[in-house]
Coordinates of C-alpha atoms in Angstrom, one line a residue:
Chain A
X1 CA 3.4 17.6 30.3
X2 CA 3.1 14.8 32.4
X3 CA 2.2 12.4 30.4
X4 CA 4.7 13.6 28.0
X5 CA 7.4 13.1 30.2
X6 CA 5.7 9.2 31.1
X7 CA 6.2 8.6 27.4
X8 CA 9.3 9.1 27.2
X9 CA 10.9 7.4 30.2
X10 CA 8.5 4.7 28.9
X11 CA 10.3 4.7 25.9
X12 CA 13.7 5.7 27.2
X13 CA 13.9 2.1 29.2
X14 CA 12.6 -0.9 26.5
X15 CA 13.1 1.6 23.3
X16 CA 9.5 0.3 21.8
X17 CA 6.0 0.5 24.1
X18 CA 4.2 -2.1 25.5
X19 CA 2.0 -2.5 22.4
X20 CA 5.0 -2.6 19.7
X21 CA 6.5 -5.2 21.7
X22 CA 3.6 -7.6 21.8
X23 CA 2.9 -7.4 18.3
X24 CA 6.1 -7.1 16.4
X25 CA 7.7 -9.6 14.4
X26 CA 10.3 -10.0 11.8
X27 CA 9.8 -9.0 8.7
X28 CA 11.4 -11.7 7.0
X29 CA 10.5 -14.9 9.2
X30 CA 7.9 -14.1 11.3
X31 CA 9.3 -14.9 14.4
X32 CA 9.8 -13.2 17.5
X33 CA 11.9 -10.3 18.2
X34 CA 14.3 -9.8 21.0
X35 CA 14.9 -5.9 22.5
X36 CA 18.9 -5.1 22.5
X37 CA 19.1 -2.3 24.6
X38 CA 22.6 -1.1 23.4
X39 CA 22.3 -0.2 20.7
X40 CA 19.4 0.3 21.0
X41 CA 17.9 -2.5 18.2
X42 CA 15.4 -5.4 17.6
X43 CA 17.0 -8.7 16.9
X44 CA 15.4 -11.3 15.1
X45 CA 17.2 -14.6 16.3
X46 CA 15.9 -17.1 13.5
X47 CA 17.7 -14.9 10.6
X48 CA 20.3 -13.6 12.9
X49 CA 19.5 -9.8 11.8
X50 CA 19.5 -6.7 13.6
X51 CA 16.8 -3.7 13.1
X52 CA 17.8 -0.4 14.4
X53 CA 15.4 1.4 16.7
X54 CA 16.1 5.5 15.9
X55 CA 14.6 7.7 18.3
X56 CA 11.9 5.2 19.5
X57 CA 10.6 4.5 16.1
X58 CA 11.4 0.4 15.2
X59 CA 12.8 0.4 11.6
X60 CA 11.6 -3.0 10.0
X61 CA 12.0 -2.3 6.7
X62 CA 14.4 -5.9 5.1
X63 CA 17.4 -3.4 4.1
X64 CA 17.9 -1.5 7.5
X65 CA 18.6 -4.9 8.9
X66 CA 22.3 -5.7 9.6
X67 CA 23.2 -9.1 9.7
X68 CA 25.1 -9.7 13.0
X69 CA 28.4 -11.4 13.2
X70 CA 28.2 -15.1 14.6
X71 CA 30.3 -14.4 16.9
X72 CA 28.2 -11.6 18.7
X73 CA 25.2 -13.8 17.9
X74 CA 26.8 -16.4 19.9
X75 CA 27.4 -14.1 23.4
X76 CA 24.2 -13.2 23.0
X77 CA 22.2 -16.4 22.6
X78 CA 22.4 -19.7 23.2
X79 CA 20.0 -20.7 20.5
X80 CA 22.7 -19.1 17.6
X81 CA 25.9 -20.8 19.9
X82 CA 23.8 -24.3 19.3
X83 CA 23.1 -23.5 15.4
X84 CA 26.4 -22.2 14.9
X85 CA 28.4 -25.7 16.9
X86 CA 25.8 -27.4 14.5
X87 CA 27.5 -26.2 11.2
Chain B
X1 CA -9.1 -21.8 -14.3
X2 CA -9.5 -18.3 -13.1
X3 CA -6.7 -18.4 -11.4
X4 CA -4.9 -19.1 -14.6
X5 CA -6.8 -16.4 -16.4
X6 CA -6.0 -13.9 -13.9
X7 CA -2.5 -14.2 -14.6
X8 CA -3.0 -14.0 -17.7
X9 CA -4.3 -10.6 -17.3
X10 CA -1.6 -9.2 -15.4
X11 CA 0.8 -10.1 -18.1
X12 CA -1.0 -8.6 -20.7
X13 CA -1.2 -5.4 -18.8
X14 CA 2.5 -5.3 -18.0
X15 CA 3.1 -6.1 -21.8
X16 CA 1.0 -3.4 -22.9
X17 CA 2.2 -0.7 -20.4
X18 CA 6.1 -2.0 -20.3
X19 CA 8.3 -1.2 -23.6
X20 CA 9.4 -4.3 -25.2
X21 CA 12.4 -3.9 -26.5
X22 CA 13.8 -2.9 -23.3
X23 CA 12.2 -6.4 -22.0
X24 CA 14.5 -9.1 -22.1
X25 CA 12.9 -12.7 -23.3
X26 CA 13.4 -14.2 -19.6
X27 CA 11.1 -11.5 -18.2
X28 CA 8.0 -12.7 -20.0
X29 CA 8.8 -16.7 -18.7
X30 CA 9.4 -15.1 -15.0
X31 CA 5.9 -13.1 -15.0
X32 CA 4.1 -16.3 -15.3
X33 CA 5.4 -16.8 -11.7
X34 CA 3.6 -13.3 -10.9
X35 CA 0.7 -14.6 -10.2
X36 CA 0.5 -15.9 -6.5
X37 CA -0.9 -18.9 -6.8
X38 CA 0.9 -20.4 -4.8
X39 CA 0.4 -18.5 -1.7
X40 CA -2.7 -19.8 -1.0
X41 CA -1.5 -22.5 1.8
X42 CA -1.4 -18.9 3.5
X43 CA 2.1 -18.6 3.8
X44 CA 2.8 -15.9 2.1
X45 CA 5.9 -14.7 3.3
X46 CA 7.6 -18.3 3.9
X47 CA 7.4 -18.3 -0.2
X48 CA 10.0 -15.9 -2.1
X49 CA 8.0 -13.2 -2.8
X50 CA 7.0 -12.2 -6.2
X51 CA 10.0 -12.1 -8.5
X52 CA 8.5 -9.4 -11.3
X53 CA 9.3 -6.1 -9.6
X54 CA 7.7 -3.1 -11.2
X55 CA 8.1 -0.8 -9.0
X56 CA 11.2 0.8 -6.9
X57 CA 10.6 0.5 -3.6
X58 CA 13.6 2.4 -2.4
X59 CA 12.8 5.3 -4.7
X60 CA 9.2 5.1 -3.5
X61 CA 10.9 5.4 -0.3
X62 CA 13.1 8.3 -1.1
X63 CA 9.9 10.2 -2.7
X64 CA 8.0 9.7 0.8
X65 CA 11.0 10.9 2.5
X66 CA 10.6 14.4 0.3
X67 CA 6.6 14.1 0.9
X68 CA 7.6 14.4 4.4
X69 CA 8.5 17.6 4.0
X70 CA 6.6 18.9 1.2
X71 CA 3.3 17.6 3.0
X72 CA 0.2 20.3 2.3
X73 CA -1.3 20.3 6.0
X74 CA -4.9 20.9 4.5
X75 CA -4.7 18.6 1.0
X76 CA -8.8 18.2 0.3
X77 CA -8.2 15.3 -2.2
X78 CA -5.9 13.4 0.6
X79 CA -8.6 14.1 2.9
X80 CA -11.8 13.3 1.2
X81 CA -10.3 10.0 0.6
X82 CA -9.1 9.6 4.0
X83 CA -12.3 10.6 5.3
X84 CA -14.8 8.9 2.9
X85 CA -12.3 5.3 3.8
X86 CA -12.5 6.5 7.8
X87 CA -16.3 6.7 7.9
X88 CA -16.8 2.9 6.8
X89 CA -16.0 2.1 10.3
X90 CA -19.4 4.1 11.0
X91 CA -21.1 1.8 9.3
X92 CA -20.1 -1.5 11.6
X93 CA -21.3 -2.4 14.9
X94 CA -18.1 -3.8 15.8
X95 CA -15.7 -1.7 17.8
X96 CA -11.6 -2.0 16.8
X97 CA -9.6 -1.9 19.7
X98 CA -6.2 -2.2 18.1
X99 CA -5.6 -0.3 14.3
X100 CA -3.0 -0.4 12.1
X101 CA -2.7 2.3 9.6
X102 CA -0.6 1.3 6.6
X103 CA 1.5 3.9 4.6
X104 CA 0.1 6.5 1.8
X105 CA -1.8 9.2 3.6
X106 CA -1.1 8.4 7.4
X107 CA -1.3 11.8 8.9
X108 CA -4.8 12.7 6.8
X109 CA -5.9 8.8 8.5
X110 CA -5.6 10.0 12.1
X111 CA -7.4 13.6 11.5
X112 CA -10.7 12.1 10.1
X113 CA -10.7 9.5 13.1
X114 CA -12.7 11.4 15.1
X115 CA -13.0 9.1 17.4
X116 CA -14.4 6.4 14.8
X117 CA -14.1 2.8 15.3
X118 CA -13.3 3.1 19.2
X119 CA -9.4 2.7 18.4
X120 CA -7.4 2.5 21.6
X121 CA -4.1 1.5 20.4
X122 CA -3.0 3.1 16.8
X123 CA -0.1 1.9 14.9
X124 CA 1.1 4.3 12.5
X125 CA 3.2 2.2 9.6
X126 CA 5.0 3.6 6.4
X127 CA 8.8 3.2 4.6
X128 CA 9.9 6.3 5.8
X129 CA 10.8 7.5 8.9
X130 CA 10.9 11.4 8.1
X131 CA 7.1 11.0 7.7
X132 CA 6.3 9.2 10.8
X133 CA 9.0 11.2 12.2
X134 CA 6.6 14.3 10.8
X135 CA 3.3 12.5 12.0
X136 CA 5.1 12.2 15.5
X137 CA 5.6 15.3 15.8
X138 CA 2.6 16.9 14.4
X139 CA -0.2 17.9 17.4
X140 CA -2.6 15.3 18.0
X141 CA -6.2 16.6 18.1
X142 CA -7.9 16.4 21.1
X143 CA -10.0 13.7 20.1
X144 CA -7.2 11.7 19.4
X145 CA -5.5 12.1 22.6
X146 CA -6.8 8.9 24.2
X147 CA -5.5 6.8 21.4
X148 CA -2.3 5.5 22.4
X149 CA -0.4 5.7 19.0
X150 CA 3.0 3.6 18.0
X151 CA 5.2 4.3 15.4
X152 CA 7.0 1.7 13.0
X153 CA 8.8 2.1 9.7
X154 CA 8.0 -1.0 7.6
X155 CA 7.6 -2.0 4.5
X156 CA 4.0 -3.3 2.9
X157 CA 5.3 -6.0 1.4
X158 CA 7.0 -7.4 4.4
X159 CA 5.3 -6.5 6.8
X160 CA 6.7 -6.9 10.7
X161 CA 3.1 -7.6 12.8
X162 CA 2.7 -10.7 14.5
X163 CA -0.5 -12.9 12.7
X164 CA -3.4 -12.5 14.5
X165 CA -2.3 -9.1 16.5
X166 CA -4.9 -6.3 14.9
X167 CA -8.5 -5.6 14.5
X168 CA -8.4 -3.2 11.7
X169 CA -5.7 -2.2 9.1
X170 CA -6.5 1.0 7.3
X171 CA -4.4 1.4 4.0
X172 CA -5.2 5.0 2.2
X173 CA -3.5 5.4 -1.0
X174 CA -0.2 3.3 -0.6
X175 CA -0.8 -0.2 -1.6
X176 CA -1.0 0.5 -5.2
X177 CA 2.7 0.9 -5.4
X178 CA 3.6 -2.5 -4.1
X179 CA 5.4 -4.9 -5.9
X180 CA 3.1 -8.0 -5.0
X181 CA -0.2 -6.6 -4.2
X182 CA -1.8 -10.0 -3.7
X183 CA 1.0 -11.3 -1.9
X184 CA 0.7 -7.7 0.6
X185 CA -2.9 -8.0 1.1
X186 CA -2.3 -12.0 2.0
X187 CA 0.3 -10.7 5.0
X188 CA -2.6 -7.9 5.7
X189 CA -5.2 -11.1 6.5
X190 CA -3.0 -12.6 8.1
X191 CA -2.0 -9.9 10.9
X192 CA -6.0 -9.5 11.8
X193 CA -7.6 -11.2 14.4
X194 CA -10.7 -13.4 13.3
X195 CA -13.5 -10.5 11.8
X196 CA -11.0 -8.1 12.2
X197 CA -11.6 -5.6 8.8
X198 CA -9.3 -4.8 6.1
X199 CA -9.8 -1.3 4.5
X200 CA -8.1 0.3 2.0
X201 CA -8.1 2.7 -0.8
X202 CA -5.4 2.6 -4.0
X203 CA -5.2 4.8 -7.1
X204 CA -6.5 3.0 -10.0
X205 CA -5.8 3.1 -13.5
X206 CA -7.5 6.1 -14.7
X207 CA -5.7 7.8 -12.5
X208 CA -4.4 10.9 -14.1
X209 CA -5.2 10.1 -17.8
X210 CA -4.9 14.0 -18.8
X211 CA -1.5 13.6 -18.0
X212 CA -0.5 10.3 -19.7
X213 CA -2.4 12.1 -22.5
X214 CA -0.4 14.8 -22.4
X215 CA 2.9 13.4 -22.2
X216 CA 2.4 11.2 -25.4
X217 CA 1.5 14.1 -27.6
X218 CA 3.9 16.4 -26.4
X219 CA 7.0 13.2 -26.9
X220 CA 5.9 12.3 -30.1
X221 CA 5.8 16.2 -30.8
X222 CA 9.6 16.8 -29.5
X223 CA 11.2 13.6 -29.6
X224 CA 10.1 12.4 -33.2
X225 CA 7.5 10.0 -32.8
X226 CA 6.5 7.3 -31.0
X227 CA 7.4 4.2 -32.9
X228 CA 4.8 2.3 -33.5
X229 CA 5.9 -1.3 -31.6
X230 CA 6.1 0.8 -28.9
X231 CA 3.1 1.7 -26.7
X232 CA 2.2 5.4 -26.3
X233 CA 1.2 4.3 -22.7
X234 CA 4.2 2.9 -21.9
X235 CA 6.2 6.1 -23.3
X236 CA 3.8 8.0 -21.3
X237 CA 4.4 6.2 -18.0
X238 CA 8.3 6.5 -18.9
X239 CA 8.5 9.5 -19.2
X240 CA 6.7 11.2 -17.0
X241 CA 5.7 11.6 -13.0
X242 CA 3.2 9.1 -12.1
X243 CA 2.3 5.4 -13.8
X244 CA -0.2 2.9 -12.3
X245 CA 0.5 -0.6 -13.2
X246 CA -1.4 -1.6 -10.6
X247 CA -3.1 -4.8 -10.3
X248 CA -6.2 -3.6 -9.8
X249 CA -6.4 -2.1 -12.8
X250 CA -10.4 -2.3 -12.6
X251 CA -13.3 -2.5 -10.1
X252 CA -13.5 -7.0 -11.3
X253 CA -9.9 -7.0 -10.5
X254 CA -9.9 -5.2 -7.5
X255 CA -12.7 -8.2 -6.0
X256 CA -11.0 -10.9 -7.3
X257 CA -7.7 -9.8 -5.6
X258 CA -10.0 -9.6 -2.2
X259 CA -11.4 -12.9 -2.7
X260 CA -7.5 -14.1 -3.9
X261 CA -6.4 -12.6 -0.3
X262 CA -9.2 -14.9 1.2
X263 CA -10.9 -12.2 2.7
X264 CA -14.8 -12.6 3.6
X265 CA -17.4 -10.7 2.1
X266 CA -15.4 -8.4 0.1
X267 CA -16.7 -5.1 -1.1
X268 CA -15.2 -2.7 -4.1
X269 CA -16.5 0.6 -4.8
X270 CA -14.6 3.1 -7.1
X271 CA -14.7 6.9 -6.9
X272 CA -13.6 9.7 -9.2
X273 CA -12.3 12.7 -8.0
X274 CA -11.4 15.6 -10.5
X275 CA -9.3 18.3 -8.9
X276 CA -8.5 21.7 -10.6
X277 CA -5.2 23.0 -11.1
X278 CA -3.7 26.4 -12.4
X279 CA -1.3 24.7 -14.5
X280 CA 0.2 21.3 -15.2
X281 CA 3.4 22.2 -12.8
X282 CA 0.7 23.1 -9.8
X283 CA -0.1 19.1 -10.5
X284 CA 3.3 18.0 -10.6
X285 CA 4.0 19.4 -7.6
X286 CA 1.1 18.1 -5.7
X287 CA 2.3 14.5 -7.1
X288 CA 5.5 15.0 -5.1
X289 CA 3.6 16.3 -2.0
X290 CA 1.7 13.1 -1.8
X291 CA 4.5 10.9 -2.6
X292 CA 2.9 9.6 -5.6
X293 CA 5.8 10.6 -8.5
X294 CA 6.8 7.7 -10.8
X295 CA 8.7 5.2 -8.9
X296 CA 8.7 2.6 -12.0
X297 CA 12.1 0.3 -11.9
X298 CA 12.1 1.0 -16.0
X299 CA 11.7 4.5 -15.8
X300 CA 13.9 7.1 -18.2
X301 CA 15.7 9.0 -16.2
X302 CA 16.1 12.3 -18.1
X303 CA 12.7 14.0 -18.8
X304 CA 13.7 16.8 -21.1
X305 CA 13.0 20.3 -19.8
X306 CA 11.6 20.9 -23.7
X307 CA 9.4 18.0 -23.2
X308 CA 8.6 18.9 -19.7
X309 CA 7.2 22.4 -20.9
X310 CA 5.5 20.9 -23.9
X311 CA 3.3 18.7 -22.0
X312 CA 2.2 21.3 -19.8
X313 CA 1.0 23.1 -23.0
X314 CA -0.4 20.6 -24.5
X315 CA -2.5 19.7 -21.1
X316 CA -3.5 23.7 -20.8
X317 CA -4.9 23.4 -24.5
X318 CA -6.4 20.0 -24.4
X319 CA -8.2 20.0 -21.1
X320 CA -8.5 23.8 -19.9
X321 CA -11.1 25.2 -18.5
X322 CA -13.0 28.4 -19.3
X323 CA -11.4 30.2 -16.2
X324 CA -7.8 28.9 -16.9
X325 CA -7.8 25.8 -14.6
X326 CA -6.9 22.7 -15.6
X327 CA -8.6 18.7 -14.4
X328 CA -6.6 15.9 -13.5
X329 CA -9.0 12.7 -12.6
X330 CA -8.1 10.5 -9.7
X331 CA -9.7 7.0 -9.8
X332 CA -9.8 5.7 -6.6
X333 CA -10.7 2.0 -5.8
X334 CA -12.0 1.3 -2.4
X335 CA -11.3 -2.3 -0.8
X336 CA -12.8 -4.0 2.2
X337 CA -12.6 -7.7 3.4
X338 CA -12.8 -9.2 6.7
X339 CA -11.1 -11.8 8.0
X340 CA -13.0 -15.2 8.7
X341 CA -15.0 -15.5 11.3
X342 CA -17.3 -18.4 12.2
X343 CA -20.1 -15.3 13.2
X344 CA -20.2 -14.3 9.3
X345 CA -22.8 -14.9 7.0
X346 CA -21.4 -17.2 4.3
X347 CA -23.7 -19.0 1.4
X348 CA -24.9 -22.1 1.7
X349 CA -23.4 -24.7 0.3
X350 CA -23.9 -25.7 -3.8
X351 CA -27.2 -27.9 -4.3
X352 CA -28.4 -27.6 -1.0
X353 CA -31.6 -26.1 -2.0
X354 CA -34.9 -27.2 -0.8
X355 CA -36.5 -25.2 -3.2
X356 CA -36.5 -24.9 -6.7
X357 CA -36.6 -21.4 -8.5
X358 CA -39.6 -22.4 -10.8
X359 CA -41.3 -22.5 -7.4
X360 CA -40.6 -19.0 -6.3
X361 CA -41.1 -17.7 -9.6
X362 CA -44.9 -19.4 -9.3
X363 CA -45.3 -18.3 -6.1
X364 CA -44.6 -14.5 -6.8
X365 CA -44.0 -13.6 -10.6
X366 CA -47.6 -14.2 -11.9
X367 CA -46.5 -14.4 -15.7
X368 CA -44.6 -11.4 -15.8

């Protein structure tokens, strides 16, 4: 019961574990992923796509990815503002 | 040159199981690209992946979501592949810290564990969510309980692990419906650490030939006849539940797609398991417990119910047994490969002999 309950504030305050977060990537580029906490999502900067996280599970499958909007790329990162001035 | 015969294989097995009129011209120039040759700088995934698709990968996804729930707790084919896969990691001294468990027969993967391999950290992978959803769910044995397992829906042929993250990746009975085989079992490599192991089992092609059987009498019985540019196979594969066009269509092809992936001293073994049914429906419905219905892009849609009925007759009549049940063969090809490692014995290189075979042959075959 305990270590139910662990589990799932563990996964009630990043949305993945410890172990999903060091070893997930993006699907399509490779890169690093970046934990969104509402809503709760994985976003992969370098394509600018979002992956839903339902229920603690990461979805990583290409066409659950929502492409974000620049312009909510660009509040959230600097990395997209710079790429986006570039264009 | 093997490269280039290789591909030359694939194409004349998609030919052969594929109907060609339904083929337009362009496909046959674009499944030259189908071999992936050009993968081997190891970046697979920065390269568009391969642009032949056979297979459906959303259906696929749709049928595992209905495997989910139509999942048989205790399946004995599902779990004598799972454990006859599981117990290879018996026969290595290496322990494997972190495992990834690809999609097919995920839940029937963690039961046989036992413990094997000294996992710590289990990732559980597979396109769809209601069955990790289900494997979440599902009571972990107690001699799982000190595995801390993950969760992830992902998909095979892109697959989301950081290169270099895993010891072990366990695939049982899913890989054989990717698009790009070569091209998944590349990004596989990649994601092990150096000696980390690659295991897996896929369905190969003699998989369920009563069936395919079947099916082509019983369509050129109801619909008229087969016509005779067209293959039976094909028609068969059409038509009914399951096809394999799957690379691997042999135990040769099966190694040289190991070797292709650039995994170290590969191994192939091939089993066959016949399981009994009471009839040819009893089958069908097992199919779509395991997930493993036809997910073919070119399928026909409409399998008539007059067919549907035919074939099972035809199946009780050809292949019965004395007490009534019926066989259905399931070829299974076993894969393992590890990933380089310095530690591995490898062959030395060409002409480096000190010896010559004349010598040994002297030395120990007196004549004979």
């Amino acid at each position: 019961m305990v270590r139910l309950s662990k589990r799932l504030l563990k996964e009630a305050g990043t949305g993945v574990n410890k172990t999903l977060s060091e070893i997930l990537v993006c699907p399509l580029s490779k890169q690093a992923l970046r934990v969104c906490e509402e809503p709760p999502s994985l976003i992969s900067d370098s394509i600018g796509v979002s992956f839903p996280i339902k229920d603690g599970i990461p979805c990583l499958v290409p066409t659950d990815g929502k492409i974000l909007d620049t312009d909510d790329t660009m509040k959230h990162d600097n990395a997209a503002d710079d790429s986006a001035n570039n264009k | 040159m093997r490269r280039f015969l290789f591909s030359q294989t694939s194409c004349s097995l998609l030919r052969r199981q594929r109907r060609p009129k339904d083929i337009p011209h362009r496909w046959f120039l674009s499944s030259a690209s189908f071999s992936t040759a050009e993968y081997d700088d190891g970046d697979a995934f920065q390269s568009s992946p391969s642009k032949v698709k056979i297979f459906d990968r959303h259906l696929k996804r749709t049928q595992r979501d209905r495997a989910a729930w139509l999942l048989r707790p205790n399946d004995s084919f599902v779990h004598a592949v799972a454990e006859n896969l599981v117990d290879r990691l018996e026969d290595c001294k290496k322990t494997f810290p972190t495992a990834l468990c690809l999609g097919g027969s995920l839940q029937a993967v963690r039961q046989m564990l036992r413990g094997r391999g000294a996992i710590q950290k289990f990732i559980m992978m597979d396109t769809s969510y209601d069955m990790l959803k289900l494997c979440k769910s599902s009571q972990l044995d107690s001699d799982n309980e000190n595995i801390e397992t993950s969760y992830v829906v992902g998909d095979e042929e892109f697959l989301p692990i950081k290169e270099r993250s895993v010891d072990l990746v366990i695939s049982c009975l899913g890989l054989h419906w990717t698009n790009d085989l070569p091209g998944a079992m590349i990004q596989c490599k990649l994601a092990l650490k150096p000696d980390g192991l690659f295991l897996a089992a896929i369905l190969g092609g003699e998989t369920l030939k009563e069936l395919r059987m079947a099916c082509t009498v019983a369509q050129m019985e109801r619909e008229g006849g087969i016509s005779p540019r067209v293959s039976p196979l094909a028609q068969a594969c059409d038509l009914y539940m399951f096809s394999l066009i799957s690379v691997a269509h042999m135990v040769r092809d099966a190694g040289n797609l190991l070797t292709r992936a650039g995994f170290a001293l590969p191994g192939v073994d091939v089993d066959e398991y016949v399981v009994r049914y009471k009839s040819a429906l009893d089958l069908i419905e097992h199919l779509r417990a395991m997930g493993e219905t036809n997910a073919l892009l070119q399928r026909t849609n409409i399998l008539k119910r007059e067919t549907a009925l035919a074939t099972a007759a035809i199946y009780d009549s050809m292949f019965a047994a004395k007490d009534g049940t019926i066989p259905a063969t399931f070829q299974v090809i076993y894969m393992t490969g590890w990933r380089e490692h310095p530690s591995q014995q490898k062959s030395k290189r060409r002409g480096s002999a000190t010896i010559s075979f004349k010598d040994i042959q002297k030395q120990f075959g007196n004549g004979s």
